[in-house]
Coordinates of C-alpha atoms in Angstrom, one line a residue:
M829 CA 44.4 -20.9 35.7
I830 CA 46.2 -20.7 32.3
L831 CA 44.0 -23.7 31.0
E832 CA 40.9 -22.0 32.1
A833 CA 42.0 -18.8 30.5
W834 CA 42.7 -20.5 27.3
F835 CA 39.6 -22.3 27.2
I836 CA 37.5 -19.0 27.5
W837 CA 39.6 -17.4 24.6
A838 CA 39.3 -20.4 22.4
S839 CA 35.5 -20.4 23.0
A840 CA 35.0 -16.9 22.4
L841 CA 37.1 -17.4 19.2
A842 CA 34.9 -19.9 18.4
I843 CA 31.7 -18.2 19.1
S844 CA 32.9 -14.8 17.3
T845 CA 33.7 -16.9 14.5
A846 CA 30.6 -19.0 13.9
I847 CA 28.1 -16.1 14.5
P848 CA 29.0 -14.1 11.5
Y849 CA 29.4 -17.6 9.4
F850 CA 25.8 -18.3 10.7
Y851 CA 24.3 -14.8 9.7
L852 CA 26.2 -14.9 6.2
H853 CA 24.9 -18.4 5.6
S854 CA 21.5 -17.7 6.8
F855 CA 21.6 -14.3 4.3
R856 CA 22.8 -16.5 1.4
R857 CA 19.8 -18.7 1.8
R858 CA 17.3 -16.2 2.2
E859 CA 18.7 -14.4 -1.1
R860 CA 18.7 -17.8 -3.0
Q861 CA 15.1 -18.5 -1.8
T862 CA 14.0 -14.8 -2.9
R863 CA 15.8 -15.4 -6.3
Q864 CA 13.9 -18.6 -6.8
G865 CA 10.7 -17.1 -5.6
L866 CA 10.9 -14.0 -8.1
A867 CA 11.8 -16.4 -11.0
E868 CA 8.9 -18.7 -10.3
A869 CA 6.5 -15.6 -10.0
Q870 CA 7.7 -14.3 -13.3
Q871 CA 7.4 -17.6 -15.0
L872 CA 3.7 -17.6 -13.7
G873 CA 3.1 -14.0 -14.6
I874 CA 2.1 -13.0 -11.0
A875 CA 5.4 -11.0 -10.4
K876 CA 4.0 -8.1 -11.8
P877 CA 2.2 -5.8 -9.2
M878 CA -1.5 -5.1 -10.5
G879 CA -3.1 -3.1 -7.7
Q880 CA -1.6 -1.4 -4.7
F881 CA 2.2 -2.7 -3.9
P882 CA 5.2 -1.3 -2.3
Y883 CA 7.5 1.2 -4.2
I884 CA 11.1 0.5 -2.6
D885 CA 13.9 3.1 -3.2
P886 CA 17.3 1.3 -3.7
E887 CA 19.1 4.5 -2.8
I888 CA 17.7 4.4 0.6
C889 CA 16.8 1.1 1.4
I890 CA 19.5 -0.6 4.2
G891 CA 18.3 -4.1 3.8
C892 CA 17.3 -4.4 7.1
G893 CA 14.5 -7.0 6.6
G894 CA 12.0 -5.2 8.5
C895 CA 9.2 -4.6 5.8
I896 CA 9.7 -8.5 5.1
R897 CA 8.8 -9.3 8.7
A898 CA 6.0 -6.8 8.8
C899 CA 4.2 -7.9 5.8
P900 CA 1.3 -10.2 6.6
E901 CA 1.8 -12.0 3.1
K902 CA 5.3 -13.6 3.6
D903 CA 6.0 -14.2 0.1
V904 CA 5.6 -10.7 -1.1
L905 CA 9.0 -9.0 -0.3
G906 CA 12.4 -10.7 -0.3
L907 CA 16.1 -9.5 -0.3
T908 CA 18.2 -9.5 -3.2
G909 CA 21.7 -8.0 -3.4
G910 CA 21.1 -6.9 0.3
L911 CA 18.3 -4.7 -0.7
A912 CA 14.2 -5.3 -0.3
T913 CA 12.6 -6.1 -3.6
V914 CA 9.2 -7.1 -4.6
V915 CA 8.9 -10.7 -5.2
N916 CA 5.3 -11.5 -5.8
G917 CA 3.6 -8.3 -6.4
A918 CA 0.2 -10.0 -7.3
R919 CA -0.3 -11.2 -3.4
C920 CA 0.3 -7.6 -2.0
I921 CA -2.9 -6.6 -0.5
G922 CA -1.8 -3.2 0.2
I923 CA -2.5 -2.5 4.0
G924 CA 1.1 -0.8 4.0
Q925 CA 2.5 -2.4 7.1
C926 CA 5.9 -2.7 5.3
E927 CA 5.9 1.4 4.6
K928 CA 5.3 1.8 8.4
A929 CA 7.9 -0.6 9.3
C930 CA 10.8 0.7 7.4
P931 CA 13.2 2.8 9.6
V932 CA 14.5 4.8 6.8
G933 CA 11.4 5.7 5.0
A934 CA 12.3 3.9 1.7
I935 CA 9.1 2.4 1.1
E936 CA 5.9 3.9 -0.2
I937 CA 2.5 2.1 -1.0
G938 CA 1.7 3.2 -4.7
M939 CA -0.3 1.9 -7.8
G940 CA 0.6 -1.3 -9.6
D941 CA 1.1 -1.0 -13.5
F942 CA -2.3 -0.3 -15.1
K943 CA -0.7 0.5 -18.4
G944 CA -2.8 -0.9 -21.2
R945 CA -5.1 -2.8 -19.3
A946 CA -8.8 -3.6 -20.6
D947 CA -10.2 -3.7 -17.1
I948 CA -9.2 -0.3 -15.7
P949 CA -11.1 2.9 -16.7
V950 CA -9.5 6.0 -17.8
M951 CA -9.7 8.8 -14.7
D952 CA -8.2 11.9 -14.0
P953 CA -6.3 12.5 -10.7
N954 CA -9.9 13.3 -9.3
N955 CA -11.2 9.9 -10.3
Q956 CA -13.4 11.3 -13.1
T957 CA -13.8 9.5 -16.2
N958 CA -13.5 10.9 -19.7
I959 CA -17.1 11.7 -19.5
P960 CA -17.5 15.0 -17.7
G961 CA -19.5 14.4 -14.5
L962 CA -19.1 10.6 -14.2
F963 CA -16.9 9.8 -11.4
I964 CA -15.7 6.4 -10.2
A965 CA -14.8 5.1 -6.6
G966 CA -13.4 1.8 -5.2
E967 CA -12.5 -1.2 -6.7
L968 CA -14.0 -0.7 -10.1
G969 CA -11.1 1.9 -10.3
G970 CA -8.4 -0.9 -9.3
L971 CA -8.0 -0.3 -5.7
A972 CA -9.8 -2.7 -3.6
L973 CA -8.9 -2.0 0.3
I974 CA -11.9 -0.4 2.1
R975 CA -9.8 2.6 3.2
N976 CA -9.3 3.5 -0.5
A977 CA -13.1 3.0 -1.4
V978 CA -14.0 5.3 1.5
E979 CA -11.4 8.0 0.8
Q980 CA -12.2 7.9 -3.0
G981 CA -16.1 8.2 -2.2
R982 CA -15.7 11.0 0.0
E983 CA -13.3 13.0 -2.2
A984 CA -15.4 12.4 -5.4
V985 CA -18.4 14.0 -3.8
R986 CA -16.4 16.8 -2.5
R987 CA -15.3 17.6 -6.1
I988 CA -18.9 17.3 -7.2
A989 CA -19.9 19.8 -4.4
E990 CA -17.3 22.3 -5.7
Q991 CA -18.9 22.3 -9.2
T992 CA -22.5 22.7 -8.1
S993 CA -24.9 24.5 -6.0
P994 CA -27.5 22.3 -4.3
V995 CA -30.8 21.7 -5.8
A996 CA -33.5 20.1 -3.9
P997 CA -35.3 17.1 -5.7
G998 CA -38.2 18.0 -7.7
R999 CA -37.8 21.8 -7.4
G1000 CA -39.6 23.7 -9.9
G1001 CA -41.3 20.2 -11.1
S1002 CA -37.9 18.9 -12.0
P1003 CA -36.9 15.4 -11.0
V1004 CA -33.3 16.0 -11.2
V1005 CA -31.0 15.3 -8.4
D1006 CA -27.7 16.6 -8.0
L1007 CA -26.0 13.1 -7.8
I1008 CA -26.8 9.3 -8.3
I1009 CA -24.5 6.9 -6.5
V1010 CA -24.5 3.4 -7.9
G1011 CA -23.6 0.7 -5.4
A1012 CA -23.9 0.6 -1.2
G1013 CA -20.6 -0.8 -0.4
P1014 CA -18.0 1.1 1.6
A1015 CA -17.2 3.8 -1.3
G1016 CA -21.3 4.2 -2.0
L1017 CA -21.7 4.5 1.8
S1018 CA -19.0 7.2 2.3
A1019 CA -20.4 9.1 -0.8
A1020 CA -23.9 8.9 0.3
L1021 CA -22.6 10.4 3.8
A1022 CA -20.4 13.1 2.2
A1023 CA -23.5 14.1 0.1
T1024 CA -25.5 14.4 3.0
E1025 CA -22.6 16.5 4.7
Q1026 CA -22.5 18.6 1.4
N1027 CA -26.3 19.3 1.4
L1028 CA -26.6 17.7 -1.9
S1029 CA -29.6 16.2 -3.3
Y1030 CA -28.7 12.3 -3.9
L1031 CA -30.0 8.9 -4.6
V1032 CA -28.1 5.6 -4.0
L1033 CA -29.0 2.5 -6.3
E1034 CA -27.9 -0.9 -5.0
Q1035 CA -28.8 -4.3 -6.7
E1036 CA -28.3 -6.4 -3.5
T1037 CA -31.0 -6.1 -0.7
S1038 CA -28.5 -5.2 1.9
F1039 CA -25.2 -2.9 2.2
G1040 CA -22.1 -3.9 1.9
G1041 CA -21.0 -4.3 -2.0
T1042 CA -18.2 -6.8 -2.1
V1043 CA -18.4 -6.9 1.8
Y1044 CA -21.9 -8.3 1.9
Q1045 CA -20.6 -11.3 -0.1
Y1046 CA -18.0 -12.5 2.2
P1047 CA -18.4 -15.6 4.3
R1048 CA -20.0 -15.1 7.9
R1049 CA -17.4 -13.6 10.5
K1050 CA -14.7 -12.9 7.8
V1051 CA -12.2 -10.8 9.1
T1052 CA -11.1 -7.7 6.9
H1053 CA -8.3 -5.3 7.1
T1054 CA -9.4 -1.6 7.7
Q1055 CA -6.5 0.7 8.1
P1056 CA -7.4 4.2 10.0
V1057 CA -9.9 6.0 7.6
E1058 CA -12.3 8.9 8.3
L1059 CA -15.9 8.4 7.3
P1060 CA -18.0 11.6 6.7
L1061 CA -20.5 12.4 9.8
H1062 CA -18.9 9.5 11.7
G1063 CA -15.1 10.2 12.4
W1064 CA -12.0 8.1 12.2
I1065 CA -12.5 4.2 12.2
R1066 CA -9.2 3.3 13.7
K1067 CA -9.7 -0.4 14.5
P1068 CA -7.2 -2.5 12.2
E1069 CA -9.6 -5.6 11.9
H1070 CA -13.2 -5.8 11.5
S1071 CA -15.5 -8.8 10.8
K1072 CA -18.0 -8.6 8.1
E1073 CA -20.9 -8.5 10.4
E1074 CA -19.1 -5.6 12.3
L1075 CA -18.8 -3.5 9.2
L1076 CA -22.3 -4.1 8.1
Q1077 CA -23.6 -3.2 11.3
L1078 CA -21.8 0.1 11.3
F1079 CA -23.2 0.9 7.9
E1080 CA -26.9 0.1 8.7
D1081 CA -26.4 2.3 12.1
L1082 CA -25.1 5.1 9.7
S1083 CA -27.9 4.7 7.2
Q1084 CA -30.6 5.1 10.1
R1085 CA -29.1 8.0 12.0
H1086 CA -28.6 10.1 8.8
Q1087 CA -31.6 8.8 6.9
L1088 CA -29.6 7.9 3.8
Q1089 CA -31.5 7.8 0.6
I1090 CA -30.8 4.2 -0.6
R1091 CA -32.9 1.9 -2.7
F1092 CA -32.0 -1.6 -2.6
G1093 CA -32.8 -4.2 -5.0
E1094 CA -32.5 -1.8 -8.0
R1095 CA -29.9 -3.1 -10.7
V1096 CA -28.6 -0.3 -13.0
Q1097 CA -28.9 -1.3 -16.8
E1098 CA -28.4 1.8 -18.8
L1099 CA -26.4 4.9 -18.3
S1100 CA -26.4 7.8 -20.7
R1101 CA -25.5 11.5 -20.8
S1102 CA -27.1 14.4 -22.8
A1103 CA -26.3 17.8 -22.5
D1104 CA -25.7 18.4 -18.7
E1105 CA -27.9 15.6 -17.5
F1106 CA -27.3 12.0 -17.0
T1107 CA -30.2 9.2 -17.2
V1108 CA -29.9 6.3 -15.3
Q1109 CA -32.4 3.4 -16.3
S1110 CA -32.4 0.7 -13.2
S1111 CA -34.6 -2.2 -12.8
G1112 CA -36.9 0.0 -10.6
G1113 CA -37.3 2.9 -13.2
Q1114 CA -35.6 5.7 -14.6
Y1115 CA -33.6 8.6 -12.8
S1116 CA -32.1 11.9 -13.9
S1117 CA -29.0 13.7 -12.2
R1118 CA -26.3 16.1 -12.7
F1119 CA -23.5 13.9 -11.7
V1120 CA -23.0 10.1 -11.3
L1121 CA -20.6 8.2 -9.0
L1122 CA -20.1 4.6 -9.8
A1123 CA -19.2 2.8 -6.5
L1124 CA -19.7 -0.6 -8.0
G1125 CA -17.5 -3.8 -7.3
R1126 CA -15.4 -5.6 -9.9
R1127 CA -17.0 -9.0 -9.0
G1128 CA -20.5 -8.4 -11.0
T1129 CA -22.4 -11.7 -12.0
P1130 CA -20.8 -15.1 -11.1
R1131 CA -18.8 -16.3 -14.1
K1132 CA -20.3 -19.8 -15.1
L1133 CA -18.0 -22.8 -16.3
G1134 CA -20.4 -23.8 -18.9
V1135 CA -20.6 -27.6 -18.2
P1136 CA -23.5 -29.8 -18.4
G1137 CA -25.6 -29.9 -14.9
E1138 CA -24.4 -26.3 -13.9
T1139 CA -28.2 -25.3 -13.8
L1140 CA -29.1 -27.8 -11.2
P1141 CA -30.2 -26.1 -7.8
K1142 CA -27.3 -27.8 -5.9
V1143 CA -24.9 -25.6 -7.9
M1144 CA -24.1 -22.4 -6.1
Y1145 CA -21.6 -19.6 -6.5
Q1146 CA -21.0 -18.2 -2.9
V1147 CA -21.1 -19.2 0.6
R1148 CA -22.3 -16.8 3.2
D1149 CA -22.7 -19.0 6.1
A1150 CA -20.7 -22.3 6.3
A1151 CA -22.5 -23.5 9.3
E1152 CA -25.7 -23.9 7.2
Y1153 CA -24.2 -27.1 5.7
R1154 CA -23.7 -30.2 7.6
G1155 CA -23.5 -33.6 6.6
Q1156 CA -22.9 -33.1 3.0
K1157 CA -20.4 -34.2 0.2
I1158 CA -19.3 -30.9 -1.3
L1159 CA -17.3 -29.9 -4.0
C1160 CA -15.6 -26.4 -4.2
V1161 CA -14.1 -25.2 -7.6
G1162 CA -11.6 -22.4 -7.8
G1163 CA -7.8 -21.6 -6.8
G1164 CA -8.4 -18.1 -5.3
D1165 CA -9.0 -16.9 -1.7
S1166 CA -12.8 -17.3 -2.0
A1167 CA -12.6 -20.9 -3.0
V1168 CA -10.1 -21.8 -0.4
E1169 CA -11.8 -19.7 2.5
A1170 CA -15.3 -21.5 1.5
A1171 CA -13.4 -25.2 1.5
I1172 CA -11.9 -24.5 4.7
G1173 CA -15.1 -23.2 6.2
L1174 CA -17.2 -26.0 4.9
A1175 CA -14.8 -28.5 6.1
R1176 CA -15.1 -27.4 9.8
Q1177 CA -18.8 -28.3 9.9
P1178 CA -19.7 -31.6 11.4
G1179 CA -20.2 -34.7 8.9
N1180 CA -19.1 -32.5 5.6
Q1181 CA -16.8 -34.2 3.1
V1182 CA -15.2 -31.3 1.2
T1183 CA -13.3 -31.5 -2.0
L1184 CA -11.3 -28.7 -3.5
S1185 CA -10.8 -29.1 -7.4
Y1186 CA -8.6 -26.4 -9.2
R1187 CA -7.4 -26.4 -13.1
R1188 CA -3.8 -25.9 -12.1
E1189 CA -1.3 -27.9 -10.0
Q1190 CA -0.8 -25.1 -7.5
L1191 CA -2.5 -22.5 -5.7
F1192 CA -0.6 -19.4 -6.8
R1193 CA -2.6 -16.3 -5.3
I1194 CA -3.9 -17.1 -2.1
K1195 CA -3.0 -15.2 0.9
T1196 CA -0.4 -16.3 3.4
K1197 CA -2.9 -16.6 6.0
N1198 CA -5.2 -18.6 3.9
R1199 CA -2.5 -20.8 3.0
A1200 CA -1.5 -21.7 6.5
H1201 CA -5.2 -22.7 7.6
L1202 CA -5.4 -24.8 4.5
E1203 CA -2.4 -26.7 5.2
K1204 CA -3.7 -27.3 8.8
T1205 CA -7.1 -28.4 7.3
L1206 CA -5.3 -30.9 5.0
K1207 CA -3.1 -32.3 8.0
R1208 CA -6.3 -33.1 9.7
G1209 CA -8.1 -34.9 7.1
R1210 CA -10.8 -32.6 6.8
L1211 CA -10.4 -31.8 3.2
R1212 CA -9.4 -33.4 -0.1
M1213 CA -7.7 -31.4 -3.1
L1214 CA -7.7 -32.4 -6.6
M1215 CA -5.3 -30.5 -8.6
P1216 CA -5.0 -30.2 -11.4
S1217 CA -8.7 -31.1 -12.1
Q1218 CA -11.6 -29.9 -14.0
I1219 CA -15.1 -30.6 -14.0
L1220 CA -16.8 -32.5 -16.8
E1221 CA -20.6 -32.8 -15.9
I1222 CA -22.6 -32.2 -12.7
H1223 CA -25.4 -34.9 -11.9
P1224 CA -28.0 -34.7 -9.1
S1225 CA -26.0 -37.0 -7.0
T1226 CA -22.5 -37.2 -8.6
V1227 CA -19.9 -34.9 -10.1
R1228 CA -17.6 -36.2 -12.9
L1229 CA -14.0 -34.6 -13.1
Q1230 CA -10.9 -35.0 -15.3
A1231 CA -8.1 -35.3 -12.7
A1232 CA -4.5 -35.5 -14.2
D1233 CA -4.8 -38.4 -16.6
Q1234 CA -7.8 -40.3 -15.3
R1235 CA -11.4 -39.4 -14.7
L1236 CA -13.4 -39.5 -11.7
T1237 CA -16.7 -39.9 -10.4
L1238 CA -17.6 -38.5 -6.9
D1239 CA -20.8 -38.7 -4.8
N1240 CA -22.0 -35.4 -4.4
D1241 CA -24.5 -33.1 -2.8
L1242 CA -23.5 -29.7 -3.5
V1243 CA -21.3 -28.0 -5.8
F1244 CA -19.7 -24.1 -5.2
I1245 CA -18.1 -22.6 -7.9
F1246 CA -15.7 -19.6 -7.5
A1247 CA -14.5 -18.9 -10.9
G1248 CA -14.6 -15.1 -10.5
G1249 CA -17.5 -12.8 -11.9
T1250 CA -18.5 -11.0 -15.0
P1251 CA -17.8 -7.2 -14.2
P1252 CA -20.0 -4.6 -15.1
F1253 CA -17.6 -3.1 -17.9
P1254 CA -20.1 -3.5 -20.5
L1255 CA -22.3 -0.9 -18.8
L1256 CA -19.4 1.8 -18.6
R1257 CA -18.4 0.8 -22.4
Q1258 CA -21.7 1.3 -23.5
A1259 CA -22.0 4.7 -21.9
G1260 CA -18.8 5.9 -23.5
V1261 CA -16.0 5.4 -20.7
L1262 CA -12.7 4.5 -22.2
F1263 CA -10.5 2.1 -20.6
R1264 CA -6.7 1.9 -20.5
D1265 CA -6.1 -0.4 -23.5
Q1266 CA -8.0 2.1 -25.5
V1267 CA -5.5 5.0 -24.9
E1268 CA -2.3 3.4 -23.8
P1269 CA 0.0 0.7 -25.3
T1270 CA 0.8 -2.5 -23.2
A1271 CA 4.3 -2.7 -21.8

């Protein structure tokens, strides 16, 4: 009996000693990993938040780690000194799960560091530029989430409605409308619905042949995050995830139901203002309006690599439906989410041989979910990666690359290039819009 009691006491003592040691060791290991990750991100220039990101109040944070567990991008947040900290701000997608998970309210999703940036227009709190009557909504202003685009499009139109009384198109022989909206993505659609709700005369100009803006460019069945958001004339969208097709169908249904005034296939080429009126020149004609809302994406025209053979018909800059390509030898070029998602989607199709080429040694900016899918695809042998490597020449049936210290020639049927796009900043600068680098010093 005494021996049994001693054994129980000794076991309890060992366990009570081991548990704190285990947690202390685990805590120290996580903190070392966080510090290493932060140092690496700073060295690569991707630690600094550039869009939406979590502000963490160190006076309130209790270091519980709930925000880290809630974040879908597992390397954005970490613990240092017993407090939560932003490790890799460039990978934050801004959906705010960390803010919801914090039990003490120490986190608030805010804007990243836009100071001195040449790609962010100067705007007032109402998203109006330095040109009176010219507003911006959506990712052109630096925020990429669908929720932000919808809210900014809606609120911009409400501000416009406060400054004008409705004028019917063509009244008194005048072709002037209250508002021209450039772009039919989430921001533009929200703005069009709000304009209908406010009884404003308006016209939407969209360069593509369908709705969606950036969403339209997504691969088939791509899942998008949508936080709860209110669409004018429709109500709340509360579903947390939508496929590309679901969103586009919603846009189409709303357009038909409310007879939205949208002209597809019209690319805006010039924008100017004289007196109290804007003149908008597009590929389809010239329009006049009292206000303009730019609901453009930042992607713009696909950026070219400038290598010999890039004009061949087998070279493309987006994959909308990977299932269209089977039994092909394919090279994908790029190191972002678009390149990785396309490479994975193409690698899943029967008979495809897919190679992913990137000019750096690692993929730094891809989402955690994409990284996990990429690793699975690589383990299954469906995808080959060449890093670092760069295209030298593209030929009808081959591609030549510089990979590390050797030159390779790959048999090839198709090349997909994901090098970003040339954003529509020249249009804004030509119109007189100021950017942050013109009014603010860099840090």
